[in-house]
Tab-separated table of C-alpha atoms and ligand atoms in Angstrom:
chain	number	residue	atom	x	y	z
A	89	MET	CA	-23.232	6.440	3.270
A	90	TYR	CA	-20.292	5.500	5.611
A	91	ARG	CA	-22.959	4.692	8.323
A	92	LEU	CA	-24.202	1.875	5.976
A	93	ILE	CA	-20.784	0.662	4.935
A	94	ARG	CA	-19.161	0.718	8.281
A	95	PRO	CA	-21.014	-2.263	9.889
A	96	LEU	CA	-19.944	-4.296	6.864
A	97	LEU	CA	-16.279	-3.117	7.159
A	98	PHE	CA	-16.343	-3.647	10.933
A	99	ARG	CA	-17.334	-7.344	10.326
A	100	MET	CA	-14.045	-7.846	8.327
A	101	SER	CA	-10.580	-7.938	10.037
A	102	PRO	CA	-9.362	-4.425	10.384
A	103	GLU	CA	-6.524	-4.969	7.859
A	104	THR	CA	-8.829	-6.408	5.224
A	105	ALA	CA	-11.262	-3.558	5.555
A	106	HIS	CA	-8.314	-1.172	5.337
A	107	HIS	CA	-6.943	-2.657	2.121
A	108	LEU	CA	-10.402	-2.781	0.549
A	109	VAL	CA	-11.143	0.827	1.174
A	110	LEU	CA	-7.732	2.019	0.085
A	111	ARG	CA	-7.836	-0.130	-3.037
A	112	GLY	CA	-11.277	1.142	-3.810
A	113	LEU	CA	-10.163	4.821	-3.352
A	114	SER	CA	-7.047	4.180	-5.404
A	115	LEU	CA	-8.919	2.548	-8.387
A	116	ALA	CA	-11.905	4.931	-8.195
A	117	PRO	CA	-10.969	8.195	-6.452
A	118	ARG	CA	-14.481	9.602	-7.402
A	119	PHE	CA	-15.983	6.964	-5.203
A	120	ALA	CA	-14.952	9.071	-2.242
A	121	ALA	CA	-17.513	11.681	-3.427
A	122	LEU	CA	-20.360	9.128	-2.494
A	123	ALA	CA	-19.406	9.114	1.123
A	124	ALA	CA	-17.867	12.499	1.552
A	125	PRO	CA	-20.161	15.487	1.550
A	126	LYS	CA	-18.765	18.332	-0.697
A	127	PHE	CA	-17.951	21.693	1.045
A	128	THR	CA	-16.059	24.918	0.628
A	129	ALA	CA	-13.911	25.836	3.593
A	130	PRO	CA	-14.689	29.169	5.224
A	131	GLN	CA	-12.151	31.861	4.705
A	132	ALA	CA	-11.509	32.142	8.368
A	133	LEU	CA	-9.879	28.796	8.446
A	134	LYS	CA	-7.330	29.483	5.692
A	135	GLN	CA	-3.597	29.539	6.682
A	136	GLN	CA	-0.291	29.933	4.893
A	137	LEU	CA	2.248	27.886	6.603
A	138	TRP	CA	5.943	27.227	5.341
A	139	ASN	CA	4.773	28.942	2.096
A	140	LEU	CA	2.172	26.257	1.607
A	141	SER	CA	-1.646	26.981	1.415
A	142	PHE	CA	-4.044	25.237	3.780
A	143	PRO	CA	-7.635	26.002	3.030
A	144	HIS	CA	-8.537	24.623	6.455
A	145	PRO	CA	-6.570	22.906	9.259
A	146	ILE	CA	-7.658	19.285	8.910
A	147	GLY	CA	-5.243	16.693	7.457
A	148	LEU	CA	-4.941	12.849	7.297
A	149	ALA	CA	-2.260	11.394	9.639
A	150	ALA	CA	0.622	9.154	8.465
A	151	GLY	CA	0.198	5.425	8.221
A	152	LEU	CA	-3.171	5.020	6.439
A	153	ASP	CA	-1.758	5.519	3.013
A	154	LYS	CA	1.706	4.390	3.460
A	155	ASP	CA	2.537	4.060	-0.276
A	156	GLY	CA	0.537	6.966	-1.499
A	157	ILE	CA	-1.711	4.811	-3.671
A	158	ALA	CA	-4.945	6.682	-2.867
A	159	VAL	CA	-3.986	10.306	-2.475
A	160	ASN	CA	-6.483	11.480	-5.094
A	161	GLY	CA	-9.360	9.656	-3.383
A	162	LEU	CA	-8.300	10.865	0.056
A	163	LEU	CA	-8.082	14.432	-1.120
A	164	ARG	CA	-11.587	13.948	-2.441
A	165	CYS	CA	-12.575	13.288	1.132
A	166	GLY	CA	-11.853	16.930	1.756
A	167	PHE	CA	-8.586	16.860	3.698
A	168	SER	CA	-6.446	19.946	3.090
A	169	PHE	CA	-3.386	17.810	3.452
A	170	ILE	CA	-2.392	14.139	3.448
A	171	GLU	CA	0.648	12.656	5.194
A	172	VAL	CA	1.868	9.565	3.334
A	173	GLY	CA	4.221	6.925	4.712
A	174	THR	CA	5.939	5.975	6.864
A	175	VAL	CA	8.128	5.052	3.935
A	176	THR	CA	11.578	3.359	4.390
A	177	PRO	CA	14.310	3.183	1.568
A	178	LYS	CA	13.763	-0.453	0.807
A	179	PRO	CA	10.395	-2.199	0.785
A	180	GLN	CA	9.630	-4.311	3.785
A	181	PRO	CA	6.742	-6.558	4.846
A	182	GLY	CA	6.258	-5.325	8.404
A	183	ASN	CA	5.210	-7.548	11.309
A	184	PRO	CA	3.179	-10.779	10.826
A	185	SER	CA	-0.650	-10.450	10.933
A	186	PRO	CA	-2.786	-10.019	12.884
A	187	ARG	CA	-1.220	-6.573	13.662
A	188	LEU	CA	-4.149	-4.098	13.737
A	189	PHE	CA	-6.987	-4.257	16.275
A	190	ARG	CA	-10.143	-2.412	16.840
A	191	LEU	CA	-10.893	-1.493	20.366
A	192	VAL	CA	-14.514	-0.648	19.794
A	193	GLU	CA	-15.514	-0.028	23.379
A	194	ASP	CA	-12.714	2.574	23.641
A	195	GLU	CA	-13.113	4.045	20.082
A	196	ALA	CA	-9.451	3.242	19.609
A	197	LEU	CA	-7.054	1.079	17.593
A	198	VAL	CA	-3.864	-0.819	18.517
A	199	ASN	CA	-1.546	-1.324	15.699
A	200	ARG	CA	1.915	-3.018	15.376
A	201	MET	CA	2.024	-2.722	11.694
A	202	GLY	CA	5.846	-2.259	11.567
A	203	PHE	CA	6.316	0.069	8.612
A	204	ASN	CA	4.966	-2.288	6.056
A	205	ASN	CA	5.508	-0.362	2.792
A	206	GLN	CA	6.700	-0.713	-0.800
A	207	GLY	CA	9.728	1.480	-0.420
A	208	ALA	CA	10.823	4.833	-1.646
A	209	ASP	CA	10.777	4.228	-5.398
A	210	ALA	CA	7.150	2.986	-5.311
A	211	LEU	CA	6.005	5.911	-3.265
A	212	GLY	CA	7.813	8.394	-5.559
A	213	ARG	CA	6.098	6.755	-8.636
A	214	ASN	CA	2.686	6.898	-6.988
A	215	LEU	CA	2.879	10.480	-5.964
A	216	LEU	CA	3.674	11.538	-9.503
A	217	ARG	CA	0.127	10.367	-10.309
A	218	ARG	CA	-1.429	13.022	-7.957
A	219	LYS	CA	-3.942	15.154	-9.698
A	220	LEU	CA	-5.795	17.275	-7.164
A	221	PRO	CA	-4.444	20.289	-5.376
A	222	GLY	CA	-3.670	19.656	-1.594
A	223	VAL	CA	-0.470	19.509	0.481
A	224	ILE	CA	1.426	16.155	0.552
A	225	GLY	CA	3.623	15.448	3.448
A	226	VAL	CA	6.034	12.447	3.306
A	227	ASN	CA	6.731	10.730	6.507
A	228	ILE	CA	10.149	8.998	6.501
A	229	GLY	CA	11.518	6.109	8.659
A	230	LYS	CA	14.398	3.648	8.703
A	231	ASN	CA	14.227	0.087	7.591
A	232	LYS	CA	13.856	-2.442	10.398
A	233	THR	CA	17.281	-4.154	9.302
A	234	THR	CA	19.217	-0.784	9.538
A	235	PRO	CA	20.876	-0.483	12.942
A	236	ASN	CA	20.456	2.819	14.694
A	237	ALA	CA	24.099	3.585	14.042
A	238	GLN	CA	23.360	3.676	10.371
A	239	ALA	CA	19.920	5.232	10.622
A	240	VAL	CA	21.089	8.594	9.331
A	241	ASP	CA	21.861	7.087	5.968
A	242	ASP	CA	18.362	5.845	5.543
A	243	TYR	CA	16.796	9.177	6.431
A	244	VAL	CA	19.295	11.122	4.265
A	245	GLN	CA	18.642	8.779	1.439
A	246	LEU	CA	14.797	9.250	1.720
A	247	VAL	CA	15.252	13.049	1.485
A	248	ASP	CA	17.326	12.651	-1.597
A	249	ARG	CA	14.949	10.261	-3.284
A	250	LEU	CA	11.662	11.815	-2.345
A	251	TYR	CA	12.338	15.572	-2.223
A	252	ARG	CA	10.739	16.513	-5.395
A	253	VAL	CA	7.407	14.794	-4.779
A	254	ALA	CA	7.024	16.193	-1.116
A	255	ASP	CA	5.568	19.409	0.069
A	256	TYR	CA	6.913	18.830	3.548
A	257	MET	CA	8.745	15.897	5.132
A	258	THR	CA	8.397	14.339	8.575
A	259	VAL	CA	11.207	12.605	10.429
A	260	ASN	CA	9.430	9.700	12.254
A	261	VAL	CA	11.410	8.560	15.286
A	262	SER	CA	8.411	7.792	17.422
A	263	SER	CA	6.681	4.786	16.116
A	264	PRO	CA	6.676	2.023	18.777
A	265	ASN	CA	6.781	-0.881	16.362
A	266	THR	CA	10.305	-0.748	14.971
A	267	PRO	CA	12.610	-2.151	17.578
A	268	GLY	CA	14.943	0.649	18.863
A	269	LEU	CA	13.366	3.395	16.723
A	270	ARG	CA	12.163	5.532	19.712
A	271	ASP	CA	15.709	5.520	21.083
A	272	LEU	CA	16.469	7.883	18.239
A	273	GLN	CA	14.479	10.607	20.276
A	274	SER	CA	17.317	10.722	22.701
A	275	GLU	CA	19.385	14.076	21.932
A	276	ASP	CA	22.581	12.078	21.259
A	277	TRP	CA	20.904	10.299	18.388
A	278	LEU	CA	18.375	12.953	17.389
A	279	ILE	CA	20.491	16.073	16.971
A	280	PRO	CA	23.054	14.695	14.574
A	281	LEU	CA	20.307	12.813	12.623
A	282	LEU	CA	18.229	15.922	12.132
A	283	GLN	CA	21.304	18.060	11.313
A	284	ALA	CA	22.113	15.607	8.476
A	285	VAL	CA	18.550	15.577	7.267
A	286	LYS	CA	18.582	19.301	7.220
A	287	GLU	CA	21.807	19.409	5.231
A	288	ALA	CA	20.460	16.992	2.822
A	289	ARG	CA	17.355	19.087	2.454
A	290	ASP	CA	19.452	22.244	1.867
A	291	LYS	CA	21.406	20.530	-0.842
A	292	GLN	CA	18.256	19.355	-2.599
A	293	TYR	CA	16.887	22.907	-2.352
A	294	GLN	CA	20.007	24.293	-4.172
A	295	ALA	CA	19.795	21.527	-6.766
A	296	HIS	CA	16.113	22.633	-7.453
A	297	LEU	CA	16.891	26.340	-7.639
A	298	ASP	CA	16.554	26.338	-11.411
A	299	LYS	CA	12.905	25.698	-11.278
A	300	VAL	CA	10.487	28.678	-12.018
A	301	VAL	CA	9.191	28.308	-8.501
A	302	PRO	CA	11.961	27.153	-6.178
A	303	HIS	CA	10.957	23.984	-4.274
A	304	TRP	CA	11.682	24.369	-0.513
A	305	VAL	CA	10.590	21.513	1.685
A	306	PRO	CA	10.169	22.054	5.416
A	307	ILE	CA	11.370	19.376	7.894
A	308	LEU	CA	9.028	18.285	10.725
A	309	VAL	CA	9.727	15.831	13.615
A	310	LYS	CA	6.972	13.634	14.963
A	311	LEU	CA	7.233	12.841	18.692
A	312	ALA	CA	5.972	10.148	20.940
A	313	PRO	CA	3.524	10.913	23.825
A	314	ASP	CA	5.328	8.603	26.241
A	315	LEU	CA	8.423	10.758	26.595
A	316	PRO	CA	8.675	12.516	29.977
A	317	ASP	CA	7.693	16.248	29.962
A	318	THR	CA	11.248	17.280	30.869
A	319	THR	CA	12.606	15.486	27.812
A	320	LEU	CA	9.986	16.952	25.533
A	321	ARG	CA	10.767	20.415	26.853
A	322	SER	CA	14.404	19.880	26.211
A	323	LEU	CA	13.871	18.524	22.780
A	324	ALA	CA	11.657	21.362	21.805
A	325	ARG	CA	14.456	23.906	22.729
A	326	ARG	CA	17.036	21.879	20.703
A	327	MET	CA	14.665	21.646	17.628
A	328	ILE	CA	14.498	25.469	17.682
A	329	ASP	CA	18.353	25.751	17.911
A	330	ILE	CA	18.930	23.490	14.976
A	331	GLY	CA	16.290	25.119	12.830
A	332	ILE	CA	13.697	22.359	12.524
A	333	ASP	CA	10.531	23.873	10.784
A	334	GLY	CA	7.705	22.104	12.635
A	335	LEU	CA	6.668	19.365	15.018
A	336	ILE	CA	3.909	16.768	15.153
A	337	ALA	CA	2.417	15.809	18.426
A	338	THR	CA	1.906	12.948	18.852
A	339	ASN	CA	2.397	9.455	17.495
A	340	THR	CA	0.697	6.465	19.109
A	341	THR	CA	1.187	5.578	22.839
A	342	ILE	CA	2.339	2.454	24.406
A	343	GLY	CA	0.288	3.266	27.429
A	344	ARG	CA	-2.908	1.507	28.197
A	345	ASP	CA	-4.638	3.523	30.983
A	346	GLY	CA	-8.382	3.333	31.399
A	347	LEU	CA	-9.230	1.045	28.603
A	348	LEU	CA	-12.279	-1.309	28.489
A	349	SER	CA	-11.623	-3.529	25.540
A	350	PRO	CA	-9.928	-6.967	26.222
A	351	LEU	CA	-7.902	-6.257	22.957
A	352	GLN	CA	-5.860	-3.684	25.063
A	353	ARG	CA	-3.493	-6.478	25.887
A	354	GLU	CA	-2.285	-6.653	22.186
A	355	THR	CA	1.211	-5.248	21.807
A	356	GLY	CA	1.602	-2.020	19.669
A	357	GLY	CA	0.708	1.717	19.548
A	358	LEU	CA	-2.656	2.825	20.918
A	359	SER	CA	-4.424	5.573	18.906
A	360	GLY	CA	-7.848	7.247	19.069
A	361	ARG	CA	-10.102	8.604	21.937
A	362	PRO	CA	-7.838	7.495	24.857
A	363	LEU	CA	-4.961	9.295	23.342
A	364	ARG	CA	-6.646	12.723	22.977
A	365	LYS	CA	-5.797	14.296	26.310
A	366	ARG	CA	-2.066	13.401	26.447
A	367	SER	CA	-1.402	14.468	22.850
A	368	THR	CA	-3.075	17.802	23.589
A	369	GLU	CA	-0.882	18.124	26.707
A	370	VAL	CA	2.167	17.606	24.521
A	371	VAL	CA	1.040	20.196	22.014
A	372	SER	CA	0.506	22.628	24.920
A	373	LEU	CA	4.027	21.954	26.263
A	374	LEU	CA	5.784	22.156	22.986
A	375	TYR	CA	3.913	25.428	22.078
A	376	GLN	CA	5.046	26.990	25.367
A	377	GLU	CA	8.586	25.727	25.113
A	378	THR	CA	8.972	26.946	21.545
A	379	ALA	CA	6.946	30.177	22.249
A	380	GLY	CA	4.953	29.562	19.136
A	381	ARG	CA	7.908	30.054	16.786
A	382	ILE	CA	7.396	26.901	14.699
A	383	PRO	CA	4.058	25.441	13.642
A	384	ILE	CA	2.879	22.299	15.465
A	385	ILE	CA	0.416	19.707	14.005
A	386	GLY	CA	-1.759	18.100	16.651
A	387	SER	CA	-2.451	14.324	16.212
A	388	GLY	CA	-4.207	12.058	18.594
A	389	GLY	CA	-7.889	11.211	19.354
A	390	VAL	CA	-9.632	13.855	17.287
A	391	PHE	CA	-13.279	12.757	16.831
A	392	SER	CA	-15.079	16.148	16.966
A	393	ALA	CA	-14.785	19.867	16.236
A	394	GLU	CA	-14.286	20.399	19.887
A	395	ASP	CA	-11.332	18.001	20.027
A	396	ALA	CA	-9.778	19.718	17.049
A	397	TYR	CA	-10.331	23.163	18.589
A	398	GLU	CA	-8.789	22.109	21.875
A	399	LYS	CA	-5.553	21.245	20.007
A	400	ILE	CA	-5.609	24.456	18.181
A	401	ARG	CA	-6.043	26.504	21.403
A	402	ALA	CA	-3.275	24.512	22.947
A	403	GLY	CA	-1.012	25.548	20.240
A	404	ALA	CA	-1.562	23.437	17.005
A	405	SER	CA	-1.720	25.308	13.755
A	406	LEU	CA	-2.979	22.162	11.968
A	407	VAL	CA	-4.739	18.934	13.113
A	408	GLN	CA	-4.450	15.433	11.843
A	409	VAL	CA	-6.883	12.499	12.140
A	410	TYR	CA	-6.631	8.816	11.587
A	411	THR	CA	-8.584	6.667	14.088
A	412	GLY	CA	-11.593	9.191	14.092
A	413	PHE	CA	-11.617	8.770	10.319
A	414	ILE	CA	-11.944	5.046	10.638
A	415	TYR	CA	-14.731	5.229	13.190
A	416	LYS	CA	-16.656	8.256	11.673
A	417	GLY	CA	-15.810	8.074	8.007
A	418	PRO	CA	-15.218	10.852	5.486
A	419	ARG	CA	-18.096	12.983	6.918
A	420	LEU	CA	-15.673	13.695	9.756
A	421	VAL	CA	-13.650	16.132	7.663
A	422	LYS	CA	-16.718	18.485	6.858
A	423	GLU	CA	-17.989	18.085	10.465
A	424	LEU	CA	-14.633	19.373	11.810
A	425	VAL	CA	-14.377	22.147	9.313
A	426	ASP	CA	-17.939	23.411	9.922
A	427	GLY	CA	-17.643	22.976	13.685
A	428	LEU	CA	-14.319	24.756	13.901
A	429	ASP	CA	-15.780	27.793	12.044
A	430	GLN	CA	-18.469	27.945	14.572
A	431	LEU	CA	-16.211	27.652	17.610
A	432	LEU	CA	-13.949	30.377	16.276
A	433	LYS	CA	-16.902	32.686	15.877
A	434	ALA	CA	-18.306	31.774	19.284
A	435	ASP	CA	-15.099	32.813	20.858
A	436	GLY	CA	-14.824	36.036	18.916
A	437	PHE	CA	-11.765	35.019	16.817
A	438	ARG	CA	-11.608	36.588	13.293
A	439	CYS	CA	-9.449	33.688	11.863
A	440	ILE	CA	-7.908	30.474	12.927
A	441	VAL	CA	-4.315	32.086	13.354
A	442	ASP	CA	-5.738	34.181	16.230
A	443	ALA	CA	-6.914	30.998	18.032
A	444	VAL	CA	-3.669	28.996	17.714
A	445	GLY	CA	-2.120	28.957	21.154
A	446	ALA	CA	-4.894	31.145	22.779
A	447	ASP	CA	-4.942	29.128	25.898
A	448	HIS	CA	-1.548	30.556	26.652
A	449	ARG	CA	-2.364	34.266	26.372
B	514	FMN	C1	-2.845	1.616	11.747
B	514	FMN	C2	-2.061	2.734	12.129
B	514	FMN	C3	-0.858	2.904	11.396
B	514	FMN	C4	-0.028	4.044	11.635
B	514	FMN	N1	1.161	4.150	10.897
B	514	FMN	C5	1.905	5.271	11.164
B	514	FMN	C6	3.160	5.411	10.468
B	514	FMN	O1	3.466	4.621	9.615
B	514	FMN	N2	3.920	6.478	10.687
B	514	FMN	C7	3.427	7.437	11.702
B	514	FMN	O2	4.226	8.481	11.833
B	514	FMN	N3	2.317	7.348	12.338
B	514	FMN	C8	1.563	6.320	12.157
B	514	FMN	N4	0.389	6.106	12.806
B	514	FMN	C9	0.071	7.150	13.852
B	514	FMN	C10	-0.923	8.199	13.279
B	514	FMN	O3	-0.336	8.866	12.225
B	514	FMN	C11	-1.425	9.257	14.340
B	514	FMN	O4	-0.246	9.959	14.696
B	514	FMN	C12	-1.897	8.547	15.560
B	514	FMN	O5	-2.733	7.260	15.309
B	514	FMN	C13	-2.723	9.412	16.461
B	514	FMN	O6	-3.857	9.963	15.758
B	514	FMN	P1	-5.301	9.245	15.903
B	514	FMN	O7	-5.703	9.121	17.342
B	514	FMN	O8	-6.251	10.300	15.207
B	514	FMN	O9	-5.369	7.949	15.164
B	514	FMN	C14	-0.454	4.967	12.622
B	514	FMN	C15	-1.662	4.904	13.300
B	514	FMN	C16	-2.438	3.777	12.957
B	514	FMN	C17	-3.783	3.699	13.774
């Protein structure tokens, strides 16, 4: 089905196609069933992480459904988890259009969206309408107008306002399209920021203790692939020291090596196939440095089960897709799940947990 729709969508501007599909999925979630083959995930792919159940390791990366308007439709595509956002405290329009580009020759995208979103209240309302089971991560960022010196307030406010609708939260300090945001990855900014976020989380947890099932929300940090390896290693150690619950590797890259498309000259973050190798390298490095003590979500250039498996063997417990989903459509989820099951069996692993980080043993 997507094979028929894709040529039509690819004739539209990327952002028009994006809004059309997202609106469609939001108004008629069942529409997803037309394009997404139904499947039951094999038992071997099941994992329990942070007290959350993942029937298989494939999720949707942040940025596709920034306002959480289509989570029901997206869950029907078969994802075991959806990361919504990046959300900022106040609504903001993002950068002027055009700001999203298809690099078809490279099976890649360049975007400089700039956290266009309807703000925390709208996301909170939208997530209350979620009907299907599935893990929802909320990816949080600061408003463009908030100086880095006050960034902590934005992140803490987002934890306070969205805690109850999130299964996990991701601190995004790695998008290249908010001026100065990536500077927050330096230890001097990042450590106090994460300590404040953790404190806010702990307060919220205490406040929700009266619930029948206490609601504890893990805090993850999403990192850029462009940081030097030494910085990534040192950050990974600090994350363990301060008790961060998980890492996402990686966000988009500002690098442009080896591309064919003339659109490579557009400013923004590059995603898709050209990002695969570096993001896997970062997963590997973080896994080694953390000795596998906290789960890592691999994100970057996953188009096939082999790509996903490579990230898992490198140390990822879960894998997210975005650009691969745009190019291949919803059938990608089942393709990845079926393929992963076969790859696990071929390597003699009983279950996915045994394959996580296998390259390092
Ligand atoms: C159009 C677009 C918008 C994105 N917006 C966000 C965002 O708001 N927050 C974020 O953390 N990552 C964002 N990302 C990055 C993705 O979540 C993902 O980490 C990255 O694209 C690498 O995965 P991929 O190669 O499968 O696309 C965005 C990516 C794209 C292509």
